[in-house]
Amino acid sequence: MKAWQIGMVLAALLLLAGVPWYGSDVLVQFGINALLLAVLAQGWNIIGGYTGYASFGNSVFYGLGAYGVAIAMVQWQLPFGVGMVFGVVLAVVFAVLLGIPVLRLKGHYFAIATLALSQVMTAIVSNVGLAGQNIGLVLPPLNNDPLFYELSLGLLTVATLTIWGLTRSRFGFGLIAIRENEEGAAVMGVNTTLYKVLAFALSGVFSALAGGIHAYWITFLDPDSAFDISLNVKMIIMAVFGGPGTVLGPIVGALSLSAISEFLSSEVTSIAGLFFGLVIVAAVVLMPRGLADMIRRLRKTGWRYFSENIRAHRL
Amino acid sequence: MDLLAQILVNGTLQGGLYAVMALGLALVWGVLNIVNLAHGAFIMLGGYASWYLYTYAHIDPFLGLPLTAAVMFGLGYGLQRGLLNLVIRAPMFNTLLITFGLEVVLTYLAQLVFSADFRTINPPYAGNSLAWGPVVLPLARLAAFGVAIVLTVGMWLFLLHTRLGRAIRATAQNLVAARLYGVEPRHLYAMTFGLGIALAGAAGTLYGTVSQINPYIGASLTAKSFAISIIGGLENPLGVIVGGLFLGIVESLTTLYIGQTFADVASFGILVLVLIVRPSGLLGKTT
Amino acid sequence: MTALLEVRHATRIFDGLVAVDDVSFTLAPGEILGLIGPNGAGKTTLISLISGTLAPSEGEILFQDEVINRLPAFRRARLGIGRTFQIMRPFPGLSVLDNVAVGALFGRDGGQAKLAKAREQARVSLEFVGLGKDIDKRADELGGPGRKRLELAKALAMQPKVLLCDEVMAGLNHVEIEEVIEIIRKVRDQGISILVIEHVIKAIKSLSDRLLVLHHGEKIADGTPEAVLANPIVIEAYLGKKRA
């Protein structure tokens, strides 16, 4: 990265960090949601974008993180920080235990297995007494939106720095090699199973932390909201819209799509949903490699960029 | 014992419906390699189409089924020809996303047009049932089961014995082979997707006669269709019958012996197990 | 001197079809062993058994006198077994340099932990195979001959002790074949043993110290190139068809 790029990123970070001081309460609340979604998109980026495994089950990590915090704080009267650690431990255990068999599956099969796991988890948690069954848990309220905002921003920063570190490390190269050609990676000495599980777990750690922050902020959670399956799709769309397998793409995707959808849903809710769907359809056809790729290439190729994308993938 | 028999019968009847729900998904997946996340939304649309036909034109759902299927076929053909063919060679992830986008669009369109109210297709015979010993057979469910089996077997015969069917099966192996049948690939793909959506529409009609429909049922029906296709395996069109019956019976038994809330754990848990242990389905080859 | 690599009675069956049938041979340190045979003779399967992407149904594979056939592919790579693929499999989204850097980052003994050093090592391998000027291209921008060399460079960056080459000359013209032969000789001069699958008989005859012939998965000849190519069984099974 060049000096001016680092400067730009730092300036953007400062601008974001200042929101609680100059922005409205509504903006801060929107910000918390958008930043946590960006963390989820970044978490997904590790397993989906860099390793090439399209997980539809990252909502499980989010839910485990949320329940980790809720159970620790409500049932055991432990501080929030301990709850976050508990949530992360749950997520890592899940990633390792289920990752080992499920990461053997490829392509659609992996996607479907993870989707099914996320359905199973909702149903299982609905039957666990400690987790409040399907009634849910109510956390002690903490009315401090600026704190939650800065926590979310901090988490997103750490997640992004981690990914940036990945792109220049041996581990990250191993993941990319797996994505590009798993067998080729193995014969070059990449321990593919270990790397995939590590990537899944790392992706789970960030998702769980996001879930933990969200639970404490919202102060209430039940299985349907904690393991919300549509969350999977949201984070994937945001990552893919921005540019999967890039350091900043998923953030751009998450923030821009959150803003658009917030703006539209303040008008008519169902129109916002409809628009969301149309954006996805159009994006897949016109810019299948995401905003990051589009911005990079549009300057060189101009409008031909879109027709070239279609020509490359049509029957 | 009577209760068990009744539960088994209920599961079997439900399983027939499940089979036809999954049939279209399995066809499109096996042949076009598109996992259609909008499949459930098309089932939902088919349900509404028949509901409107019955409510406003007084056409019996079973008689109106061919009409619904034909309309849905047209919709599917157009979507494949005009949209999905544009991304068919993109990475598998993009086709997943585009069909998800379609799912969102269809769901919200349905909410705008049909409202979020629950609808049921209620022909006069809806409450009637046959008695078979101690077991009760609701007439509508029995009819839906019968139609489902006819459709599934009919599809199987079509794929085996017609020129188009053979071309479709050849496409599942590879595109070059399909060209030998002299069918233009873009047309062939659109025909296949159209058939898949027509089956979804038919499934929606049957679903509407035995359950409630609303704009949001799509996602869970897609998930179930997946489970059924995987359990049955994609290689054999009759696999969905096995998968459907299996899932229907397992769900009924789970509800009876463990509890309603565990029905999903059972079905999706089995899905994951099958994927890990026998990725080619219960009927598939072991490797 | 003992063999670096030894294959004992290796057999591989796919769905009842015997692809490799009770094949045994050894590869000495610094040796170039040519592996020939008609299409479908089981050559690539044999290489896959050694590199670990396939498991043998029966038999043993020894590397430096250790049985390795239970080790996963990445462990064998770390022991020093490098291979190229016949159907070239570059990492298409990565630059040519980073494709090769993966080999240096992993490879023998777990490779190089630092990216900068790995890239340095990759640059050396790329210079060695004559791709020095293409390092900044994306791998999928290379043409067929370039990709063959990239495959070689990726395997070499692993600093292997044994290199398994699966048809690195197929589709090349005479000049390019001469160049690749030269590269392989230079690799051997560094002390690396080489198993090379090839269809171009003239090339493999001049390159190999020894030839092994597979036919329907069975080893039908093993010896000096002159002796093997004069062997009537080999002519019958393999060359006979070409003469007709």
PDB file of N, CA and C in Angstrom, chain B residues 18-28 35-46 72 99-100 102-103 106 193 195-201 203 218-219 221-226 229:
ATOM      1  N   TYR B  18     -43.807 -34.069  -0.943  1.00  0.00           N
ATOM      2  CA  TYR B  18     -42.397 -33.676  -0.879  1.00  0.00           C
ATOM      3  C   TYR B  18     -41.657 -34.094  -2.144  1.00  0.00           C
ATOM      4  N   ALA B  19     -41.977 -35.287  -2.629  1.00  0.00           N
ATOM      5  CA  ALA B  19     -41.273 -35.796  -3.807  1.00  0.00           C
ATOM      6  C   ALA B  19     -41.458 -34.854  -4.990  1.00  0.00           C
ATOM      7  N   VAL B  20     -42.696 -34.437  -5.214  1.00  0.00           N
ATOM      8  CA  VAL B  20     -42.932 -33.597  -6.392  1.00  0.00           C
ATOM      9  C   VAL B  20     -42.382 -32.191  -6.151  1.00  0.00           C
ATOM     10  N   MET B  21     -42.328 -31.765  -4.881  1.00  0.00           N
ATOM     11  CA  MET B  21     -41.703 -30.482  -4.568  1.00  0.00           C
ATOM     12  C   MET B  21     -40.234 -30.484  -4.971  1.00  0.00           C
ATOM     13  N   ALA B  22     -39.571 -31.592  -4.662  1.00  0.00           N
ATOM     14  CA  ALA B  22     -38.127 -31.658  -4.899  1.00  0.00           C
ATOM     15  C   ALA B  22     -37.789 -32.000  -6.343  1.00  0.00           C
ATOM     16  N   LEU B  23     -38.766 -32.585  -7.052  1.00  0.00           N
ATOM     17  CA  LEU B  23     -38.468 -33.097  -8.393  1.00  0.00           C
ATOM     18  C   LEU B  23     -37.899 -32.012  -9.309  1.00  0.00           C
ATOM     19  N   GLY B  24     -38.555 -30.850  -9.316  1.00  0.00           N
ATOM     20  CA  GLY B  24     -38.106 -29.773 -10.191  1.00  0.00           C
ATOM     21  C   GLY B  24     -36.718 -29.273  -9.801  1.00  0.00           C
ATOM     22  N   LEU B  25     -36.501 -29.173  -8.497  1.00  0.00           N
ATOM     23  CA  LEU B  25     -35.186 -28.720  -8.018  1.00  0.00           C
ATOM     24  C   LEU B  25     -34.094 -29.692  -8.448  1.00  0.00           C
ATOM     25  N   ALA B  26     -34.390 -30.983  -8.278  1.00  0.00           N
ATOM     26  CA  ALA B  26     -33.392 -32.006  -8.607  1.00  0.00           C
ATOM     27  C   ALA B  26     -33.118 -32.007 -10.116  1.00  0.00           C
ATOM     28  N   LEU B  27     -34.161 -31.806 -10.909  1.00  0.00           N
ATOM     29  CA  LEU B  27     -33.991 -31.800 -12.369  1.00  0.00           C
ATOM     30  C   LEU B  27     -33.063 -30.658 -12.790  1.00  0.00           C
ATOM     31  N   VAL B  28     -33.373 -29.460 -12.304  1.00  0.00           N
ATOM     32  CA  VAL B  28     -32.583 -28.280 -12.679  1.00  0.00           C
ATOM     33  C   VAL B  28     -31.151 -28.413 -12.160  1.00  0.00           C
ATOM     34  N   VAL B  35     -28.246 -24.690  -8.527  1.00  0.00           N
ATOM     35  CA  VAL B  35     -29.029 -24.951  -7.321  1.00  0.00           C
ATOM     36  C   VAL B  35     -29.975 -23.766  -7.171  1.00  0.00           C
ATOM     37  N   ASN B  36     -31.232 -24.014  -7.450  1.00  0.00           N
ATOM     38  CA  ASN B  36     -32.193 -22.926  -7.566  1.00  0.00           C
ATOM     39  C   ASN B  36     -32.761 -22.548  -6.202  1.00  0.00           C
ATOM     40  N   LEU B  37     -32.182 -21.509  -5.603  1.00  0.00           N
ATOM     41  CA  LEU B  37     -32.654 -21.089  -4.283  1.00  0.00           C
ATOM     42  C   LEU B  37     -34.044 -20.470  -4.355  1.00  0.00           C
ATOM     43  N   ALA B  38     -34.515 -20.149  -5.562  1.00  0.00           N
ATOM     44  CA  ALA B  38     -35.850 -19.579  -5.699  1.00  0.00           C
ATOM     45  C   ALA B  38     -36.898 -20.672  -5.892  1.00  0.00           C
ATOM     46  N   HIS B  39     -36.485 -21.928  -5.813  1.00  0.00           N
ATOM     47  CA  HIS B  39     -37.425 -23.012  -6.118  1.00  0.00           C
ATOM     48  C   HIS B  39     -38.675 -22.933  -5.237  1.00  0.00           C
ATOM     49  N   GLY B  40     -38.463 -22.748  -3.945  1.00  0.00           N
ATOM     50  CA  GLY B  40     -39.605 -22.659  -3.028  1.00  0.00           C
ATOM     51  C   GLY B  40     -40.515 -21.483  -3.357  1.00  0.00           C
ATOM     52  N   ALA B  41     -39.913 -20.388  -3.802  1.00  0.00           N
ATOM     53  CA  ALA B  41     -40.719 -19.222  -4.164  1.00  0.00           C
ATOM     54  C   ALA B  41     -41.597 -19.538  -5.378  1.00  0.00           C
ATOM     55  N   PHE B  42     -41.084 -20.358  -6.293  1.00  0.00           N
ATOM     56  CA  PHE B  42     -41.910 -20.759  -7.433  1.00  0.00           C
ATOM     57  C   PHE B  42     -43.048 -21.674  -6.986  1.00  0.00           C
ATOM     58  N   ILE B  43     -42.761 -22.512  -5.994  1.00  0.00           N
ATOM     59  CA  ILE B  43     -43.836 -23.352  -5.441  1.00  0.00           C
ATOM     60  C   ILE B  43     -44.921 -22.442  -4.870  1.00  0.00           C
ATOM     61  N   MET B  44     -44.483 -21.430  -4.152  1.00  0.00           N
ATOM     62  CA  MET B  44     -45.408 -20.455  -3.571  1.00  0.00           C
ATOM     63  C   MET B  44     -46.241 -19.787  -4.666  1.00  0.00           C
ATOM     64  N   LEU B  45     -45.573 -19.375  -5.747  1.00  0.00           N
ATOM     65  CA  LEU B  45     -46.300 -18.732  -6.849  1.00  0.00           C
ATOM     66  C   LEU B  45     -47.343 -19.673  -7.437  1.00  0.00           C
ATOM     67  N   GLY B  46     -46.952 -20.931  -7.626  1.00  0.00           N
ATOM     68  CA  GLY B  46     -47.896 -21.919  -8.160  1.00  0.00           C
ATOM     69  C   GLY B  46     -49.112 -22.057  -7.258  1.00  0.00           C
ATOM     70  N   MET B  72     -46.479 -21.500 -15.339  1.00  0.00           N
ATOM     71  CA  MET B  72     -45.192 -21.522 -14.656  1.00  0.00           C
ATOM     72  C   MET B  72     -44.082 -21.960 -15.612  1.00  0.00           C
ATOM     73  N   THR B  99     -30.071 -16.822  -8.105  1.00  0.00           N
ATOM     74  CA  THR B  99     -31.361 -17.435  -7.788  1.00  0.00           C
ATOM     75  C   THR B  99     -31.833 -16.972  -6.414  1.00  0.00           C
ATOM     76  N   PHE B 100     -30.892 -16.682  -5.535  1.00  0.00           N
ATOM     77  CA  PHE B 100     -31.329 -16.107  -4.266  1.00  0.00           C
ATOM     78  C   PHE B 100     -31.961 -14.738  -4.495  1.00  0.00           C
ATOM     79  N   LEU B 102     -33.520 -13.784  -7.093  1.00  0.00           N
ATOM     80  CA  LEU B 102     -34.865 -14.051  -7.623  1.00  0.00           C
ATOM     81  C   LEU B 102     -35.828 -14.398  -6.493  1.00  0.00           C
ATOM     82  N   GLU B 103     -35.337 -15.169  -5.538  1.00  0.00           N
ATOM     83  CA  GLU B 103     -36.191 -15.560  -4.417  1.00  0.00           C
ATOM     84  C   GLU B 103     -36.680 -14.326  -3.683  1.00  0.00           C
ATOM     85  N   LEU B 106     -39.224 -12.428  -5.865  1.00  0.00           N
ATOM     86  CA  LEU B 106     -40.537 -13.092  -5.921  1.00  0.00           C
ATOM     87  C   LEU B 106     -41.278 -12.954  -4.592  1.00  0.00           C
ATOM     88  N   PHE B 193     -35.297 -25.731 -17.471  1.00  0.00           N
ATOM     89  CA  PHE B 193     -35.665 -24.880 -16.354  1.00  0.00           C
ATOM     90  C   PHE B 193     -37.181 -24.677 -16.328  1.00  0.00           C
ATOM     91  N   LEU B 195     -39.447 -26.769 -17.313  1.00  0.00           N
ATOM     92  CA  LEU B 195     -40.035 -27.987 -16.741  1.00  0.00           C
ATOM     93  C   LEU B 195     -39.897 -27.997 -15.219  1.00  0.00           C
ATOM     94  N   GLY B 196     -38.719 -27.601 -14.762  1.00  0.00           N
ATOM     95  CA  GLY B 196     -38.486 -27.574 -13.314  1.00  0.00           C
ATOM     96  C   GLY B 196     -39.472 -26.644 -12.631  1.00  0.00           C
ATOM     97  N   ILE B 197     -39.699 -25.482 -13.239  1.00  0.00           N
ATOM     98  CA  ILE B 197     -40.590 -24.495 -12.628  1.00  0.00           C
ATOM     99  C   ILE B 197     -42.044 -24.943 -12.762  1.00  0.00           C
ATOM    100  N   ALA B 198     -42.368 -25.604 -13.889  1.00  0.00           N
ATOM    101  CA  ALA B 198     -43.725 -26.138 -14.031  1.00  0.00           C
ATOM    102  C   ALA B 198     -44.002 -27.143 -12.917  1.00  0.00           C
ATOM    103  N   LEU B 199     -43.022 -27.979 -12.615  1.00  0.00           N
ATOM    104  CA  LEU B 199     -43.191 -28.949 -11.521  1.00  0.00           C
ATOM    105  C   LEU B 199     -43.339 -28.230 -10.186  1.00  0.00           C
ATOM    106  N   ALA B 200     -42.565 -27.154 -10.010  1.00  0.00           N
ATOM    107  CA  ALA B 200     -42.710 -26.372  -8.782  1.00  0.00           C
ATOM    108  C   ALA B 200     -44.131 -25.825  -8.692  1.00  0.00           C
ATOM    109  N   GLY B 201     -44.640 -25.325  -9.825  1.00  0.00           N
ATOM    110  CA  GLY B 201     -45.997 -24.785  -9.835  1.00  0.00           C
ATOM    111  C   GLY B 201     -47.022 -25.850  -9.475  1.00  0.00           C
ATOM    112  N   ALA B 203     -46.437 -28.512  -7.747  1.00  0.00           N
ATOM    113  CA  ALA B 203     -46.265 -28.817  -6.324  1.00  0.00           C
ATOM    114  C   ALA B 203     -46.968 -27.759  -5.485  1.00  0.00           C
ATOM    115  N   GLY B 218     -41.485 -19.845   0.837  1.00  0.00           N
ATOM    116  CA  GLY B 218     -40.501 -20.303  -0.141  1.00  0.00           C
ATOM    117  C   GLY B 218     -39.221 -20.871   0.446  1.00  0.00           C
ATOM    118  N   ALA B 219     -38.609 -20.102   1.366  1.00  0.00           N
ATOM    119  CA  ALA B 219     -37.275 -20.485   1.844  1.00  0.00           C
ATOM    120  C   ALA B 219     -37.276 -21.879   2.476  1.00  0.00           C
ATOM    121  N   LEU B 221     -39.418 -24.268   2.019  1.00  0.00           N
ATOM    122  CA  LEU B 221     -39.710 -25.305   1.015  1.00  0.00           C
ATOM    123  C   LEU B 221     -38.464 -25.596   0.175  1.00  0.00           C
ATOM    124  N   THR B 222     -37.694 -24.544  -0.128  1.00  0.00           N
ATOM    125  CA  THR B 222     -36.435 -24.773  -0.845  1.00  0.00           C
ATOM    126  C   THR B 222     -35.533 -25.677  -0.019  1.00  0.00           C
ATOM    127  N   ALA B 223     -35.422 -25.354   1.269  1.00  0.00           N
ATOM    128  CA  ALA B 223     -34.542 -26.141   2.135  1.00  0.00           C
ATOM    129  C   ALA B 223     -34.985 -27.599   2.172  1.00  0.00           C
ATOM    130  N   LYS B 224     -36.302 -27.823   2.277  1.00  0.00           N
ATOM    131  CA  LYS B 224     -36.790 -29.203   2.303  1.00  0.00           C
ATOM    132  C   LYS B 224     -36.501 -29.896   0.969  1.00  0.00           C
ATOM    133  N   SER B 225     -36.718 -29.157  -0.118  1.00  0.00           N
ATOM    134  CA  SER B 225     -36.479 -29.754  -1.434  1.00  0.00           C
ATOM    135  C   SER B 225     -35.031 -30.189  -1.591  1.00  0.00           C
ATOM    136  N   PHE B 226     -34.132 -29.342  -1.081  1.00  0.00           N
ATOM    137  CA  PHE B 226     -32.725 -29.720  -1.057  1.00  0.00           C
ATOM    138  C   PHE B 226     -32.522 -31.044  -0.368  1.00  0.00           C
ATOM    139  N   SER B 229     -33.737 -33.938  -2.300  1.00  0.00           N
ATOM    140  CA  SER B 229     -32.904 -34.265  -3.465  1.00  0.00           C
ATOM    141  C   SER B 229     -31.623 -34.959  -3.040  1.00  0.00           C
TER     142      SER B 229
END
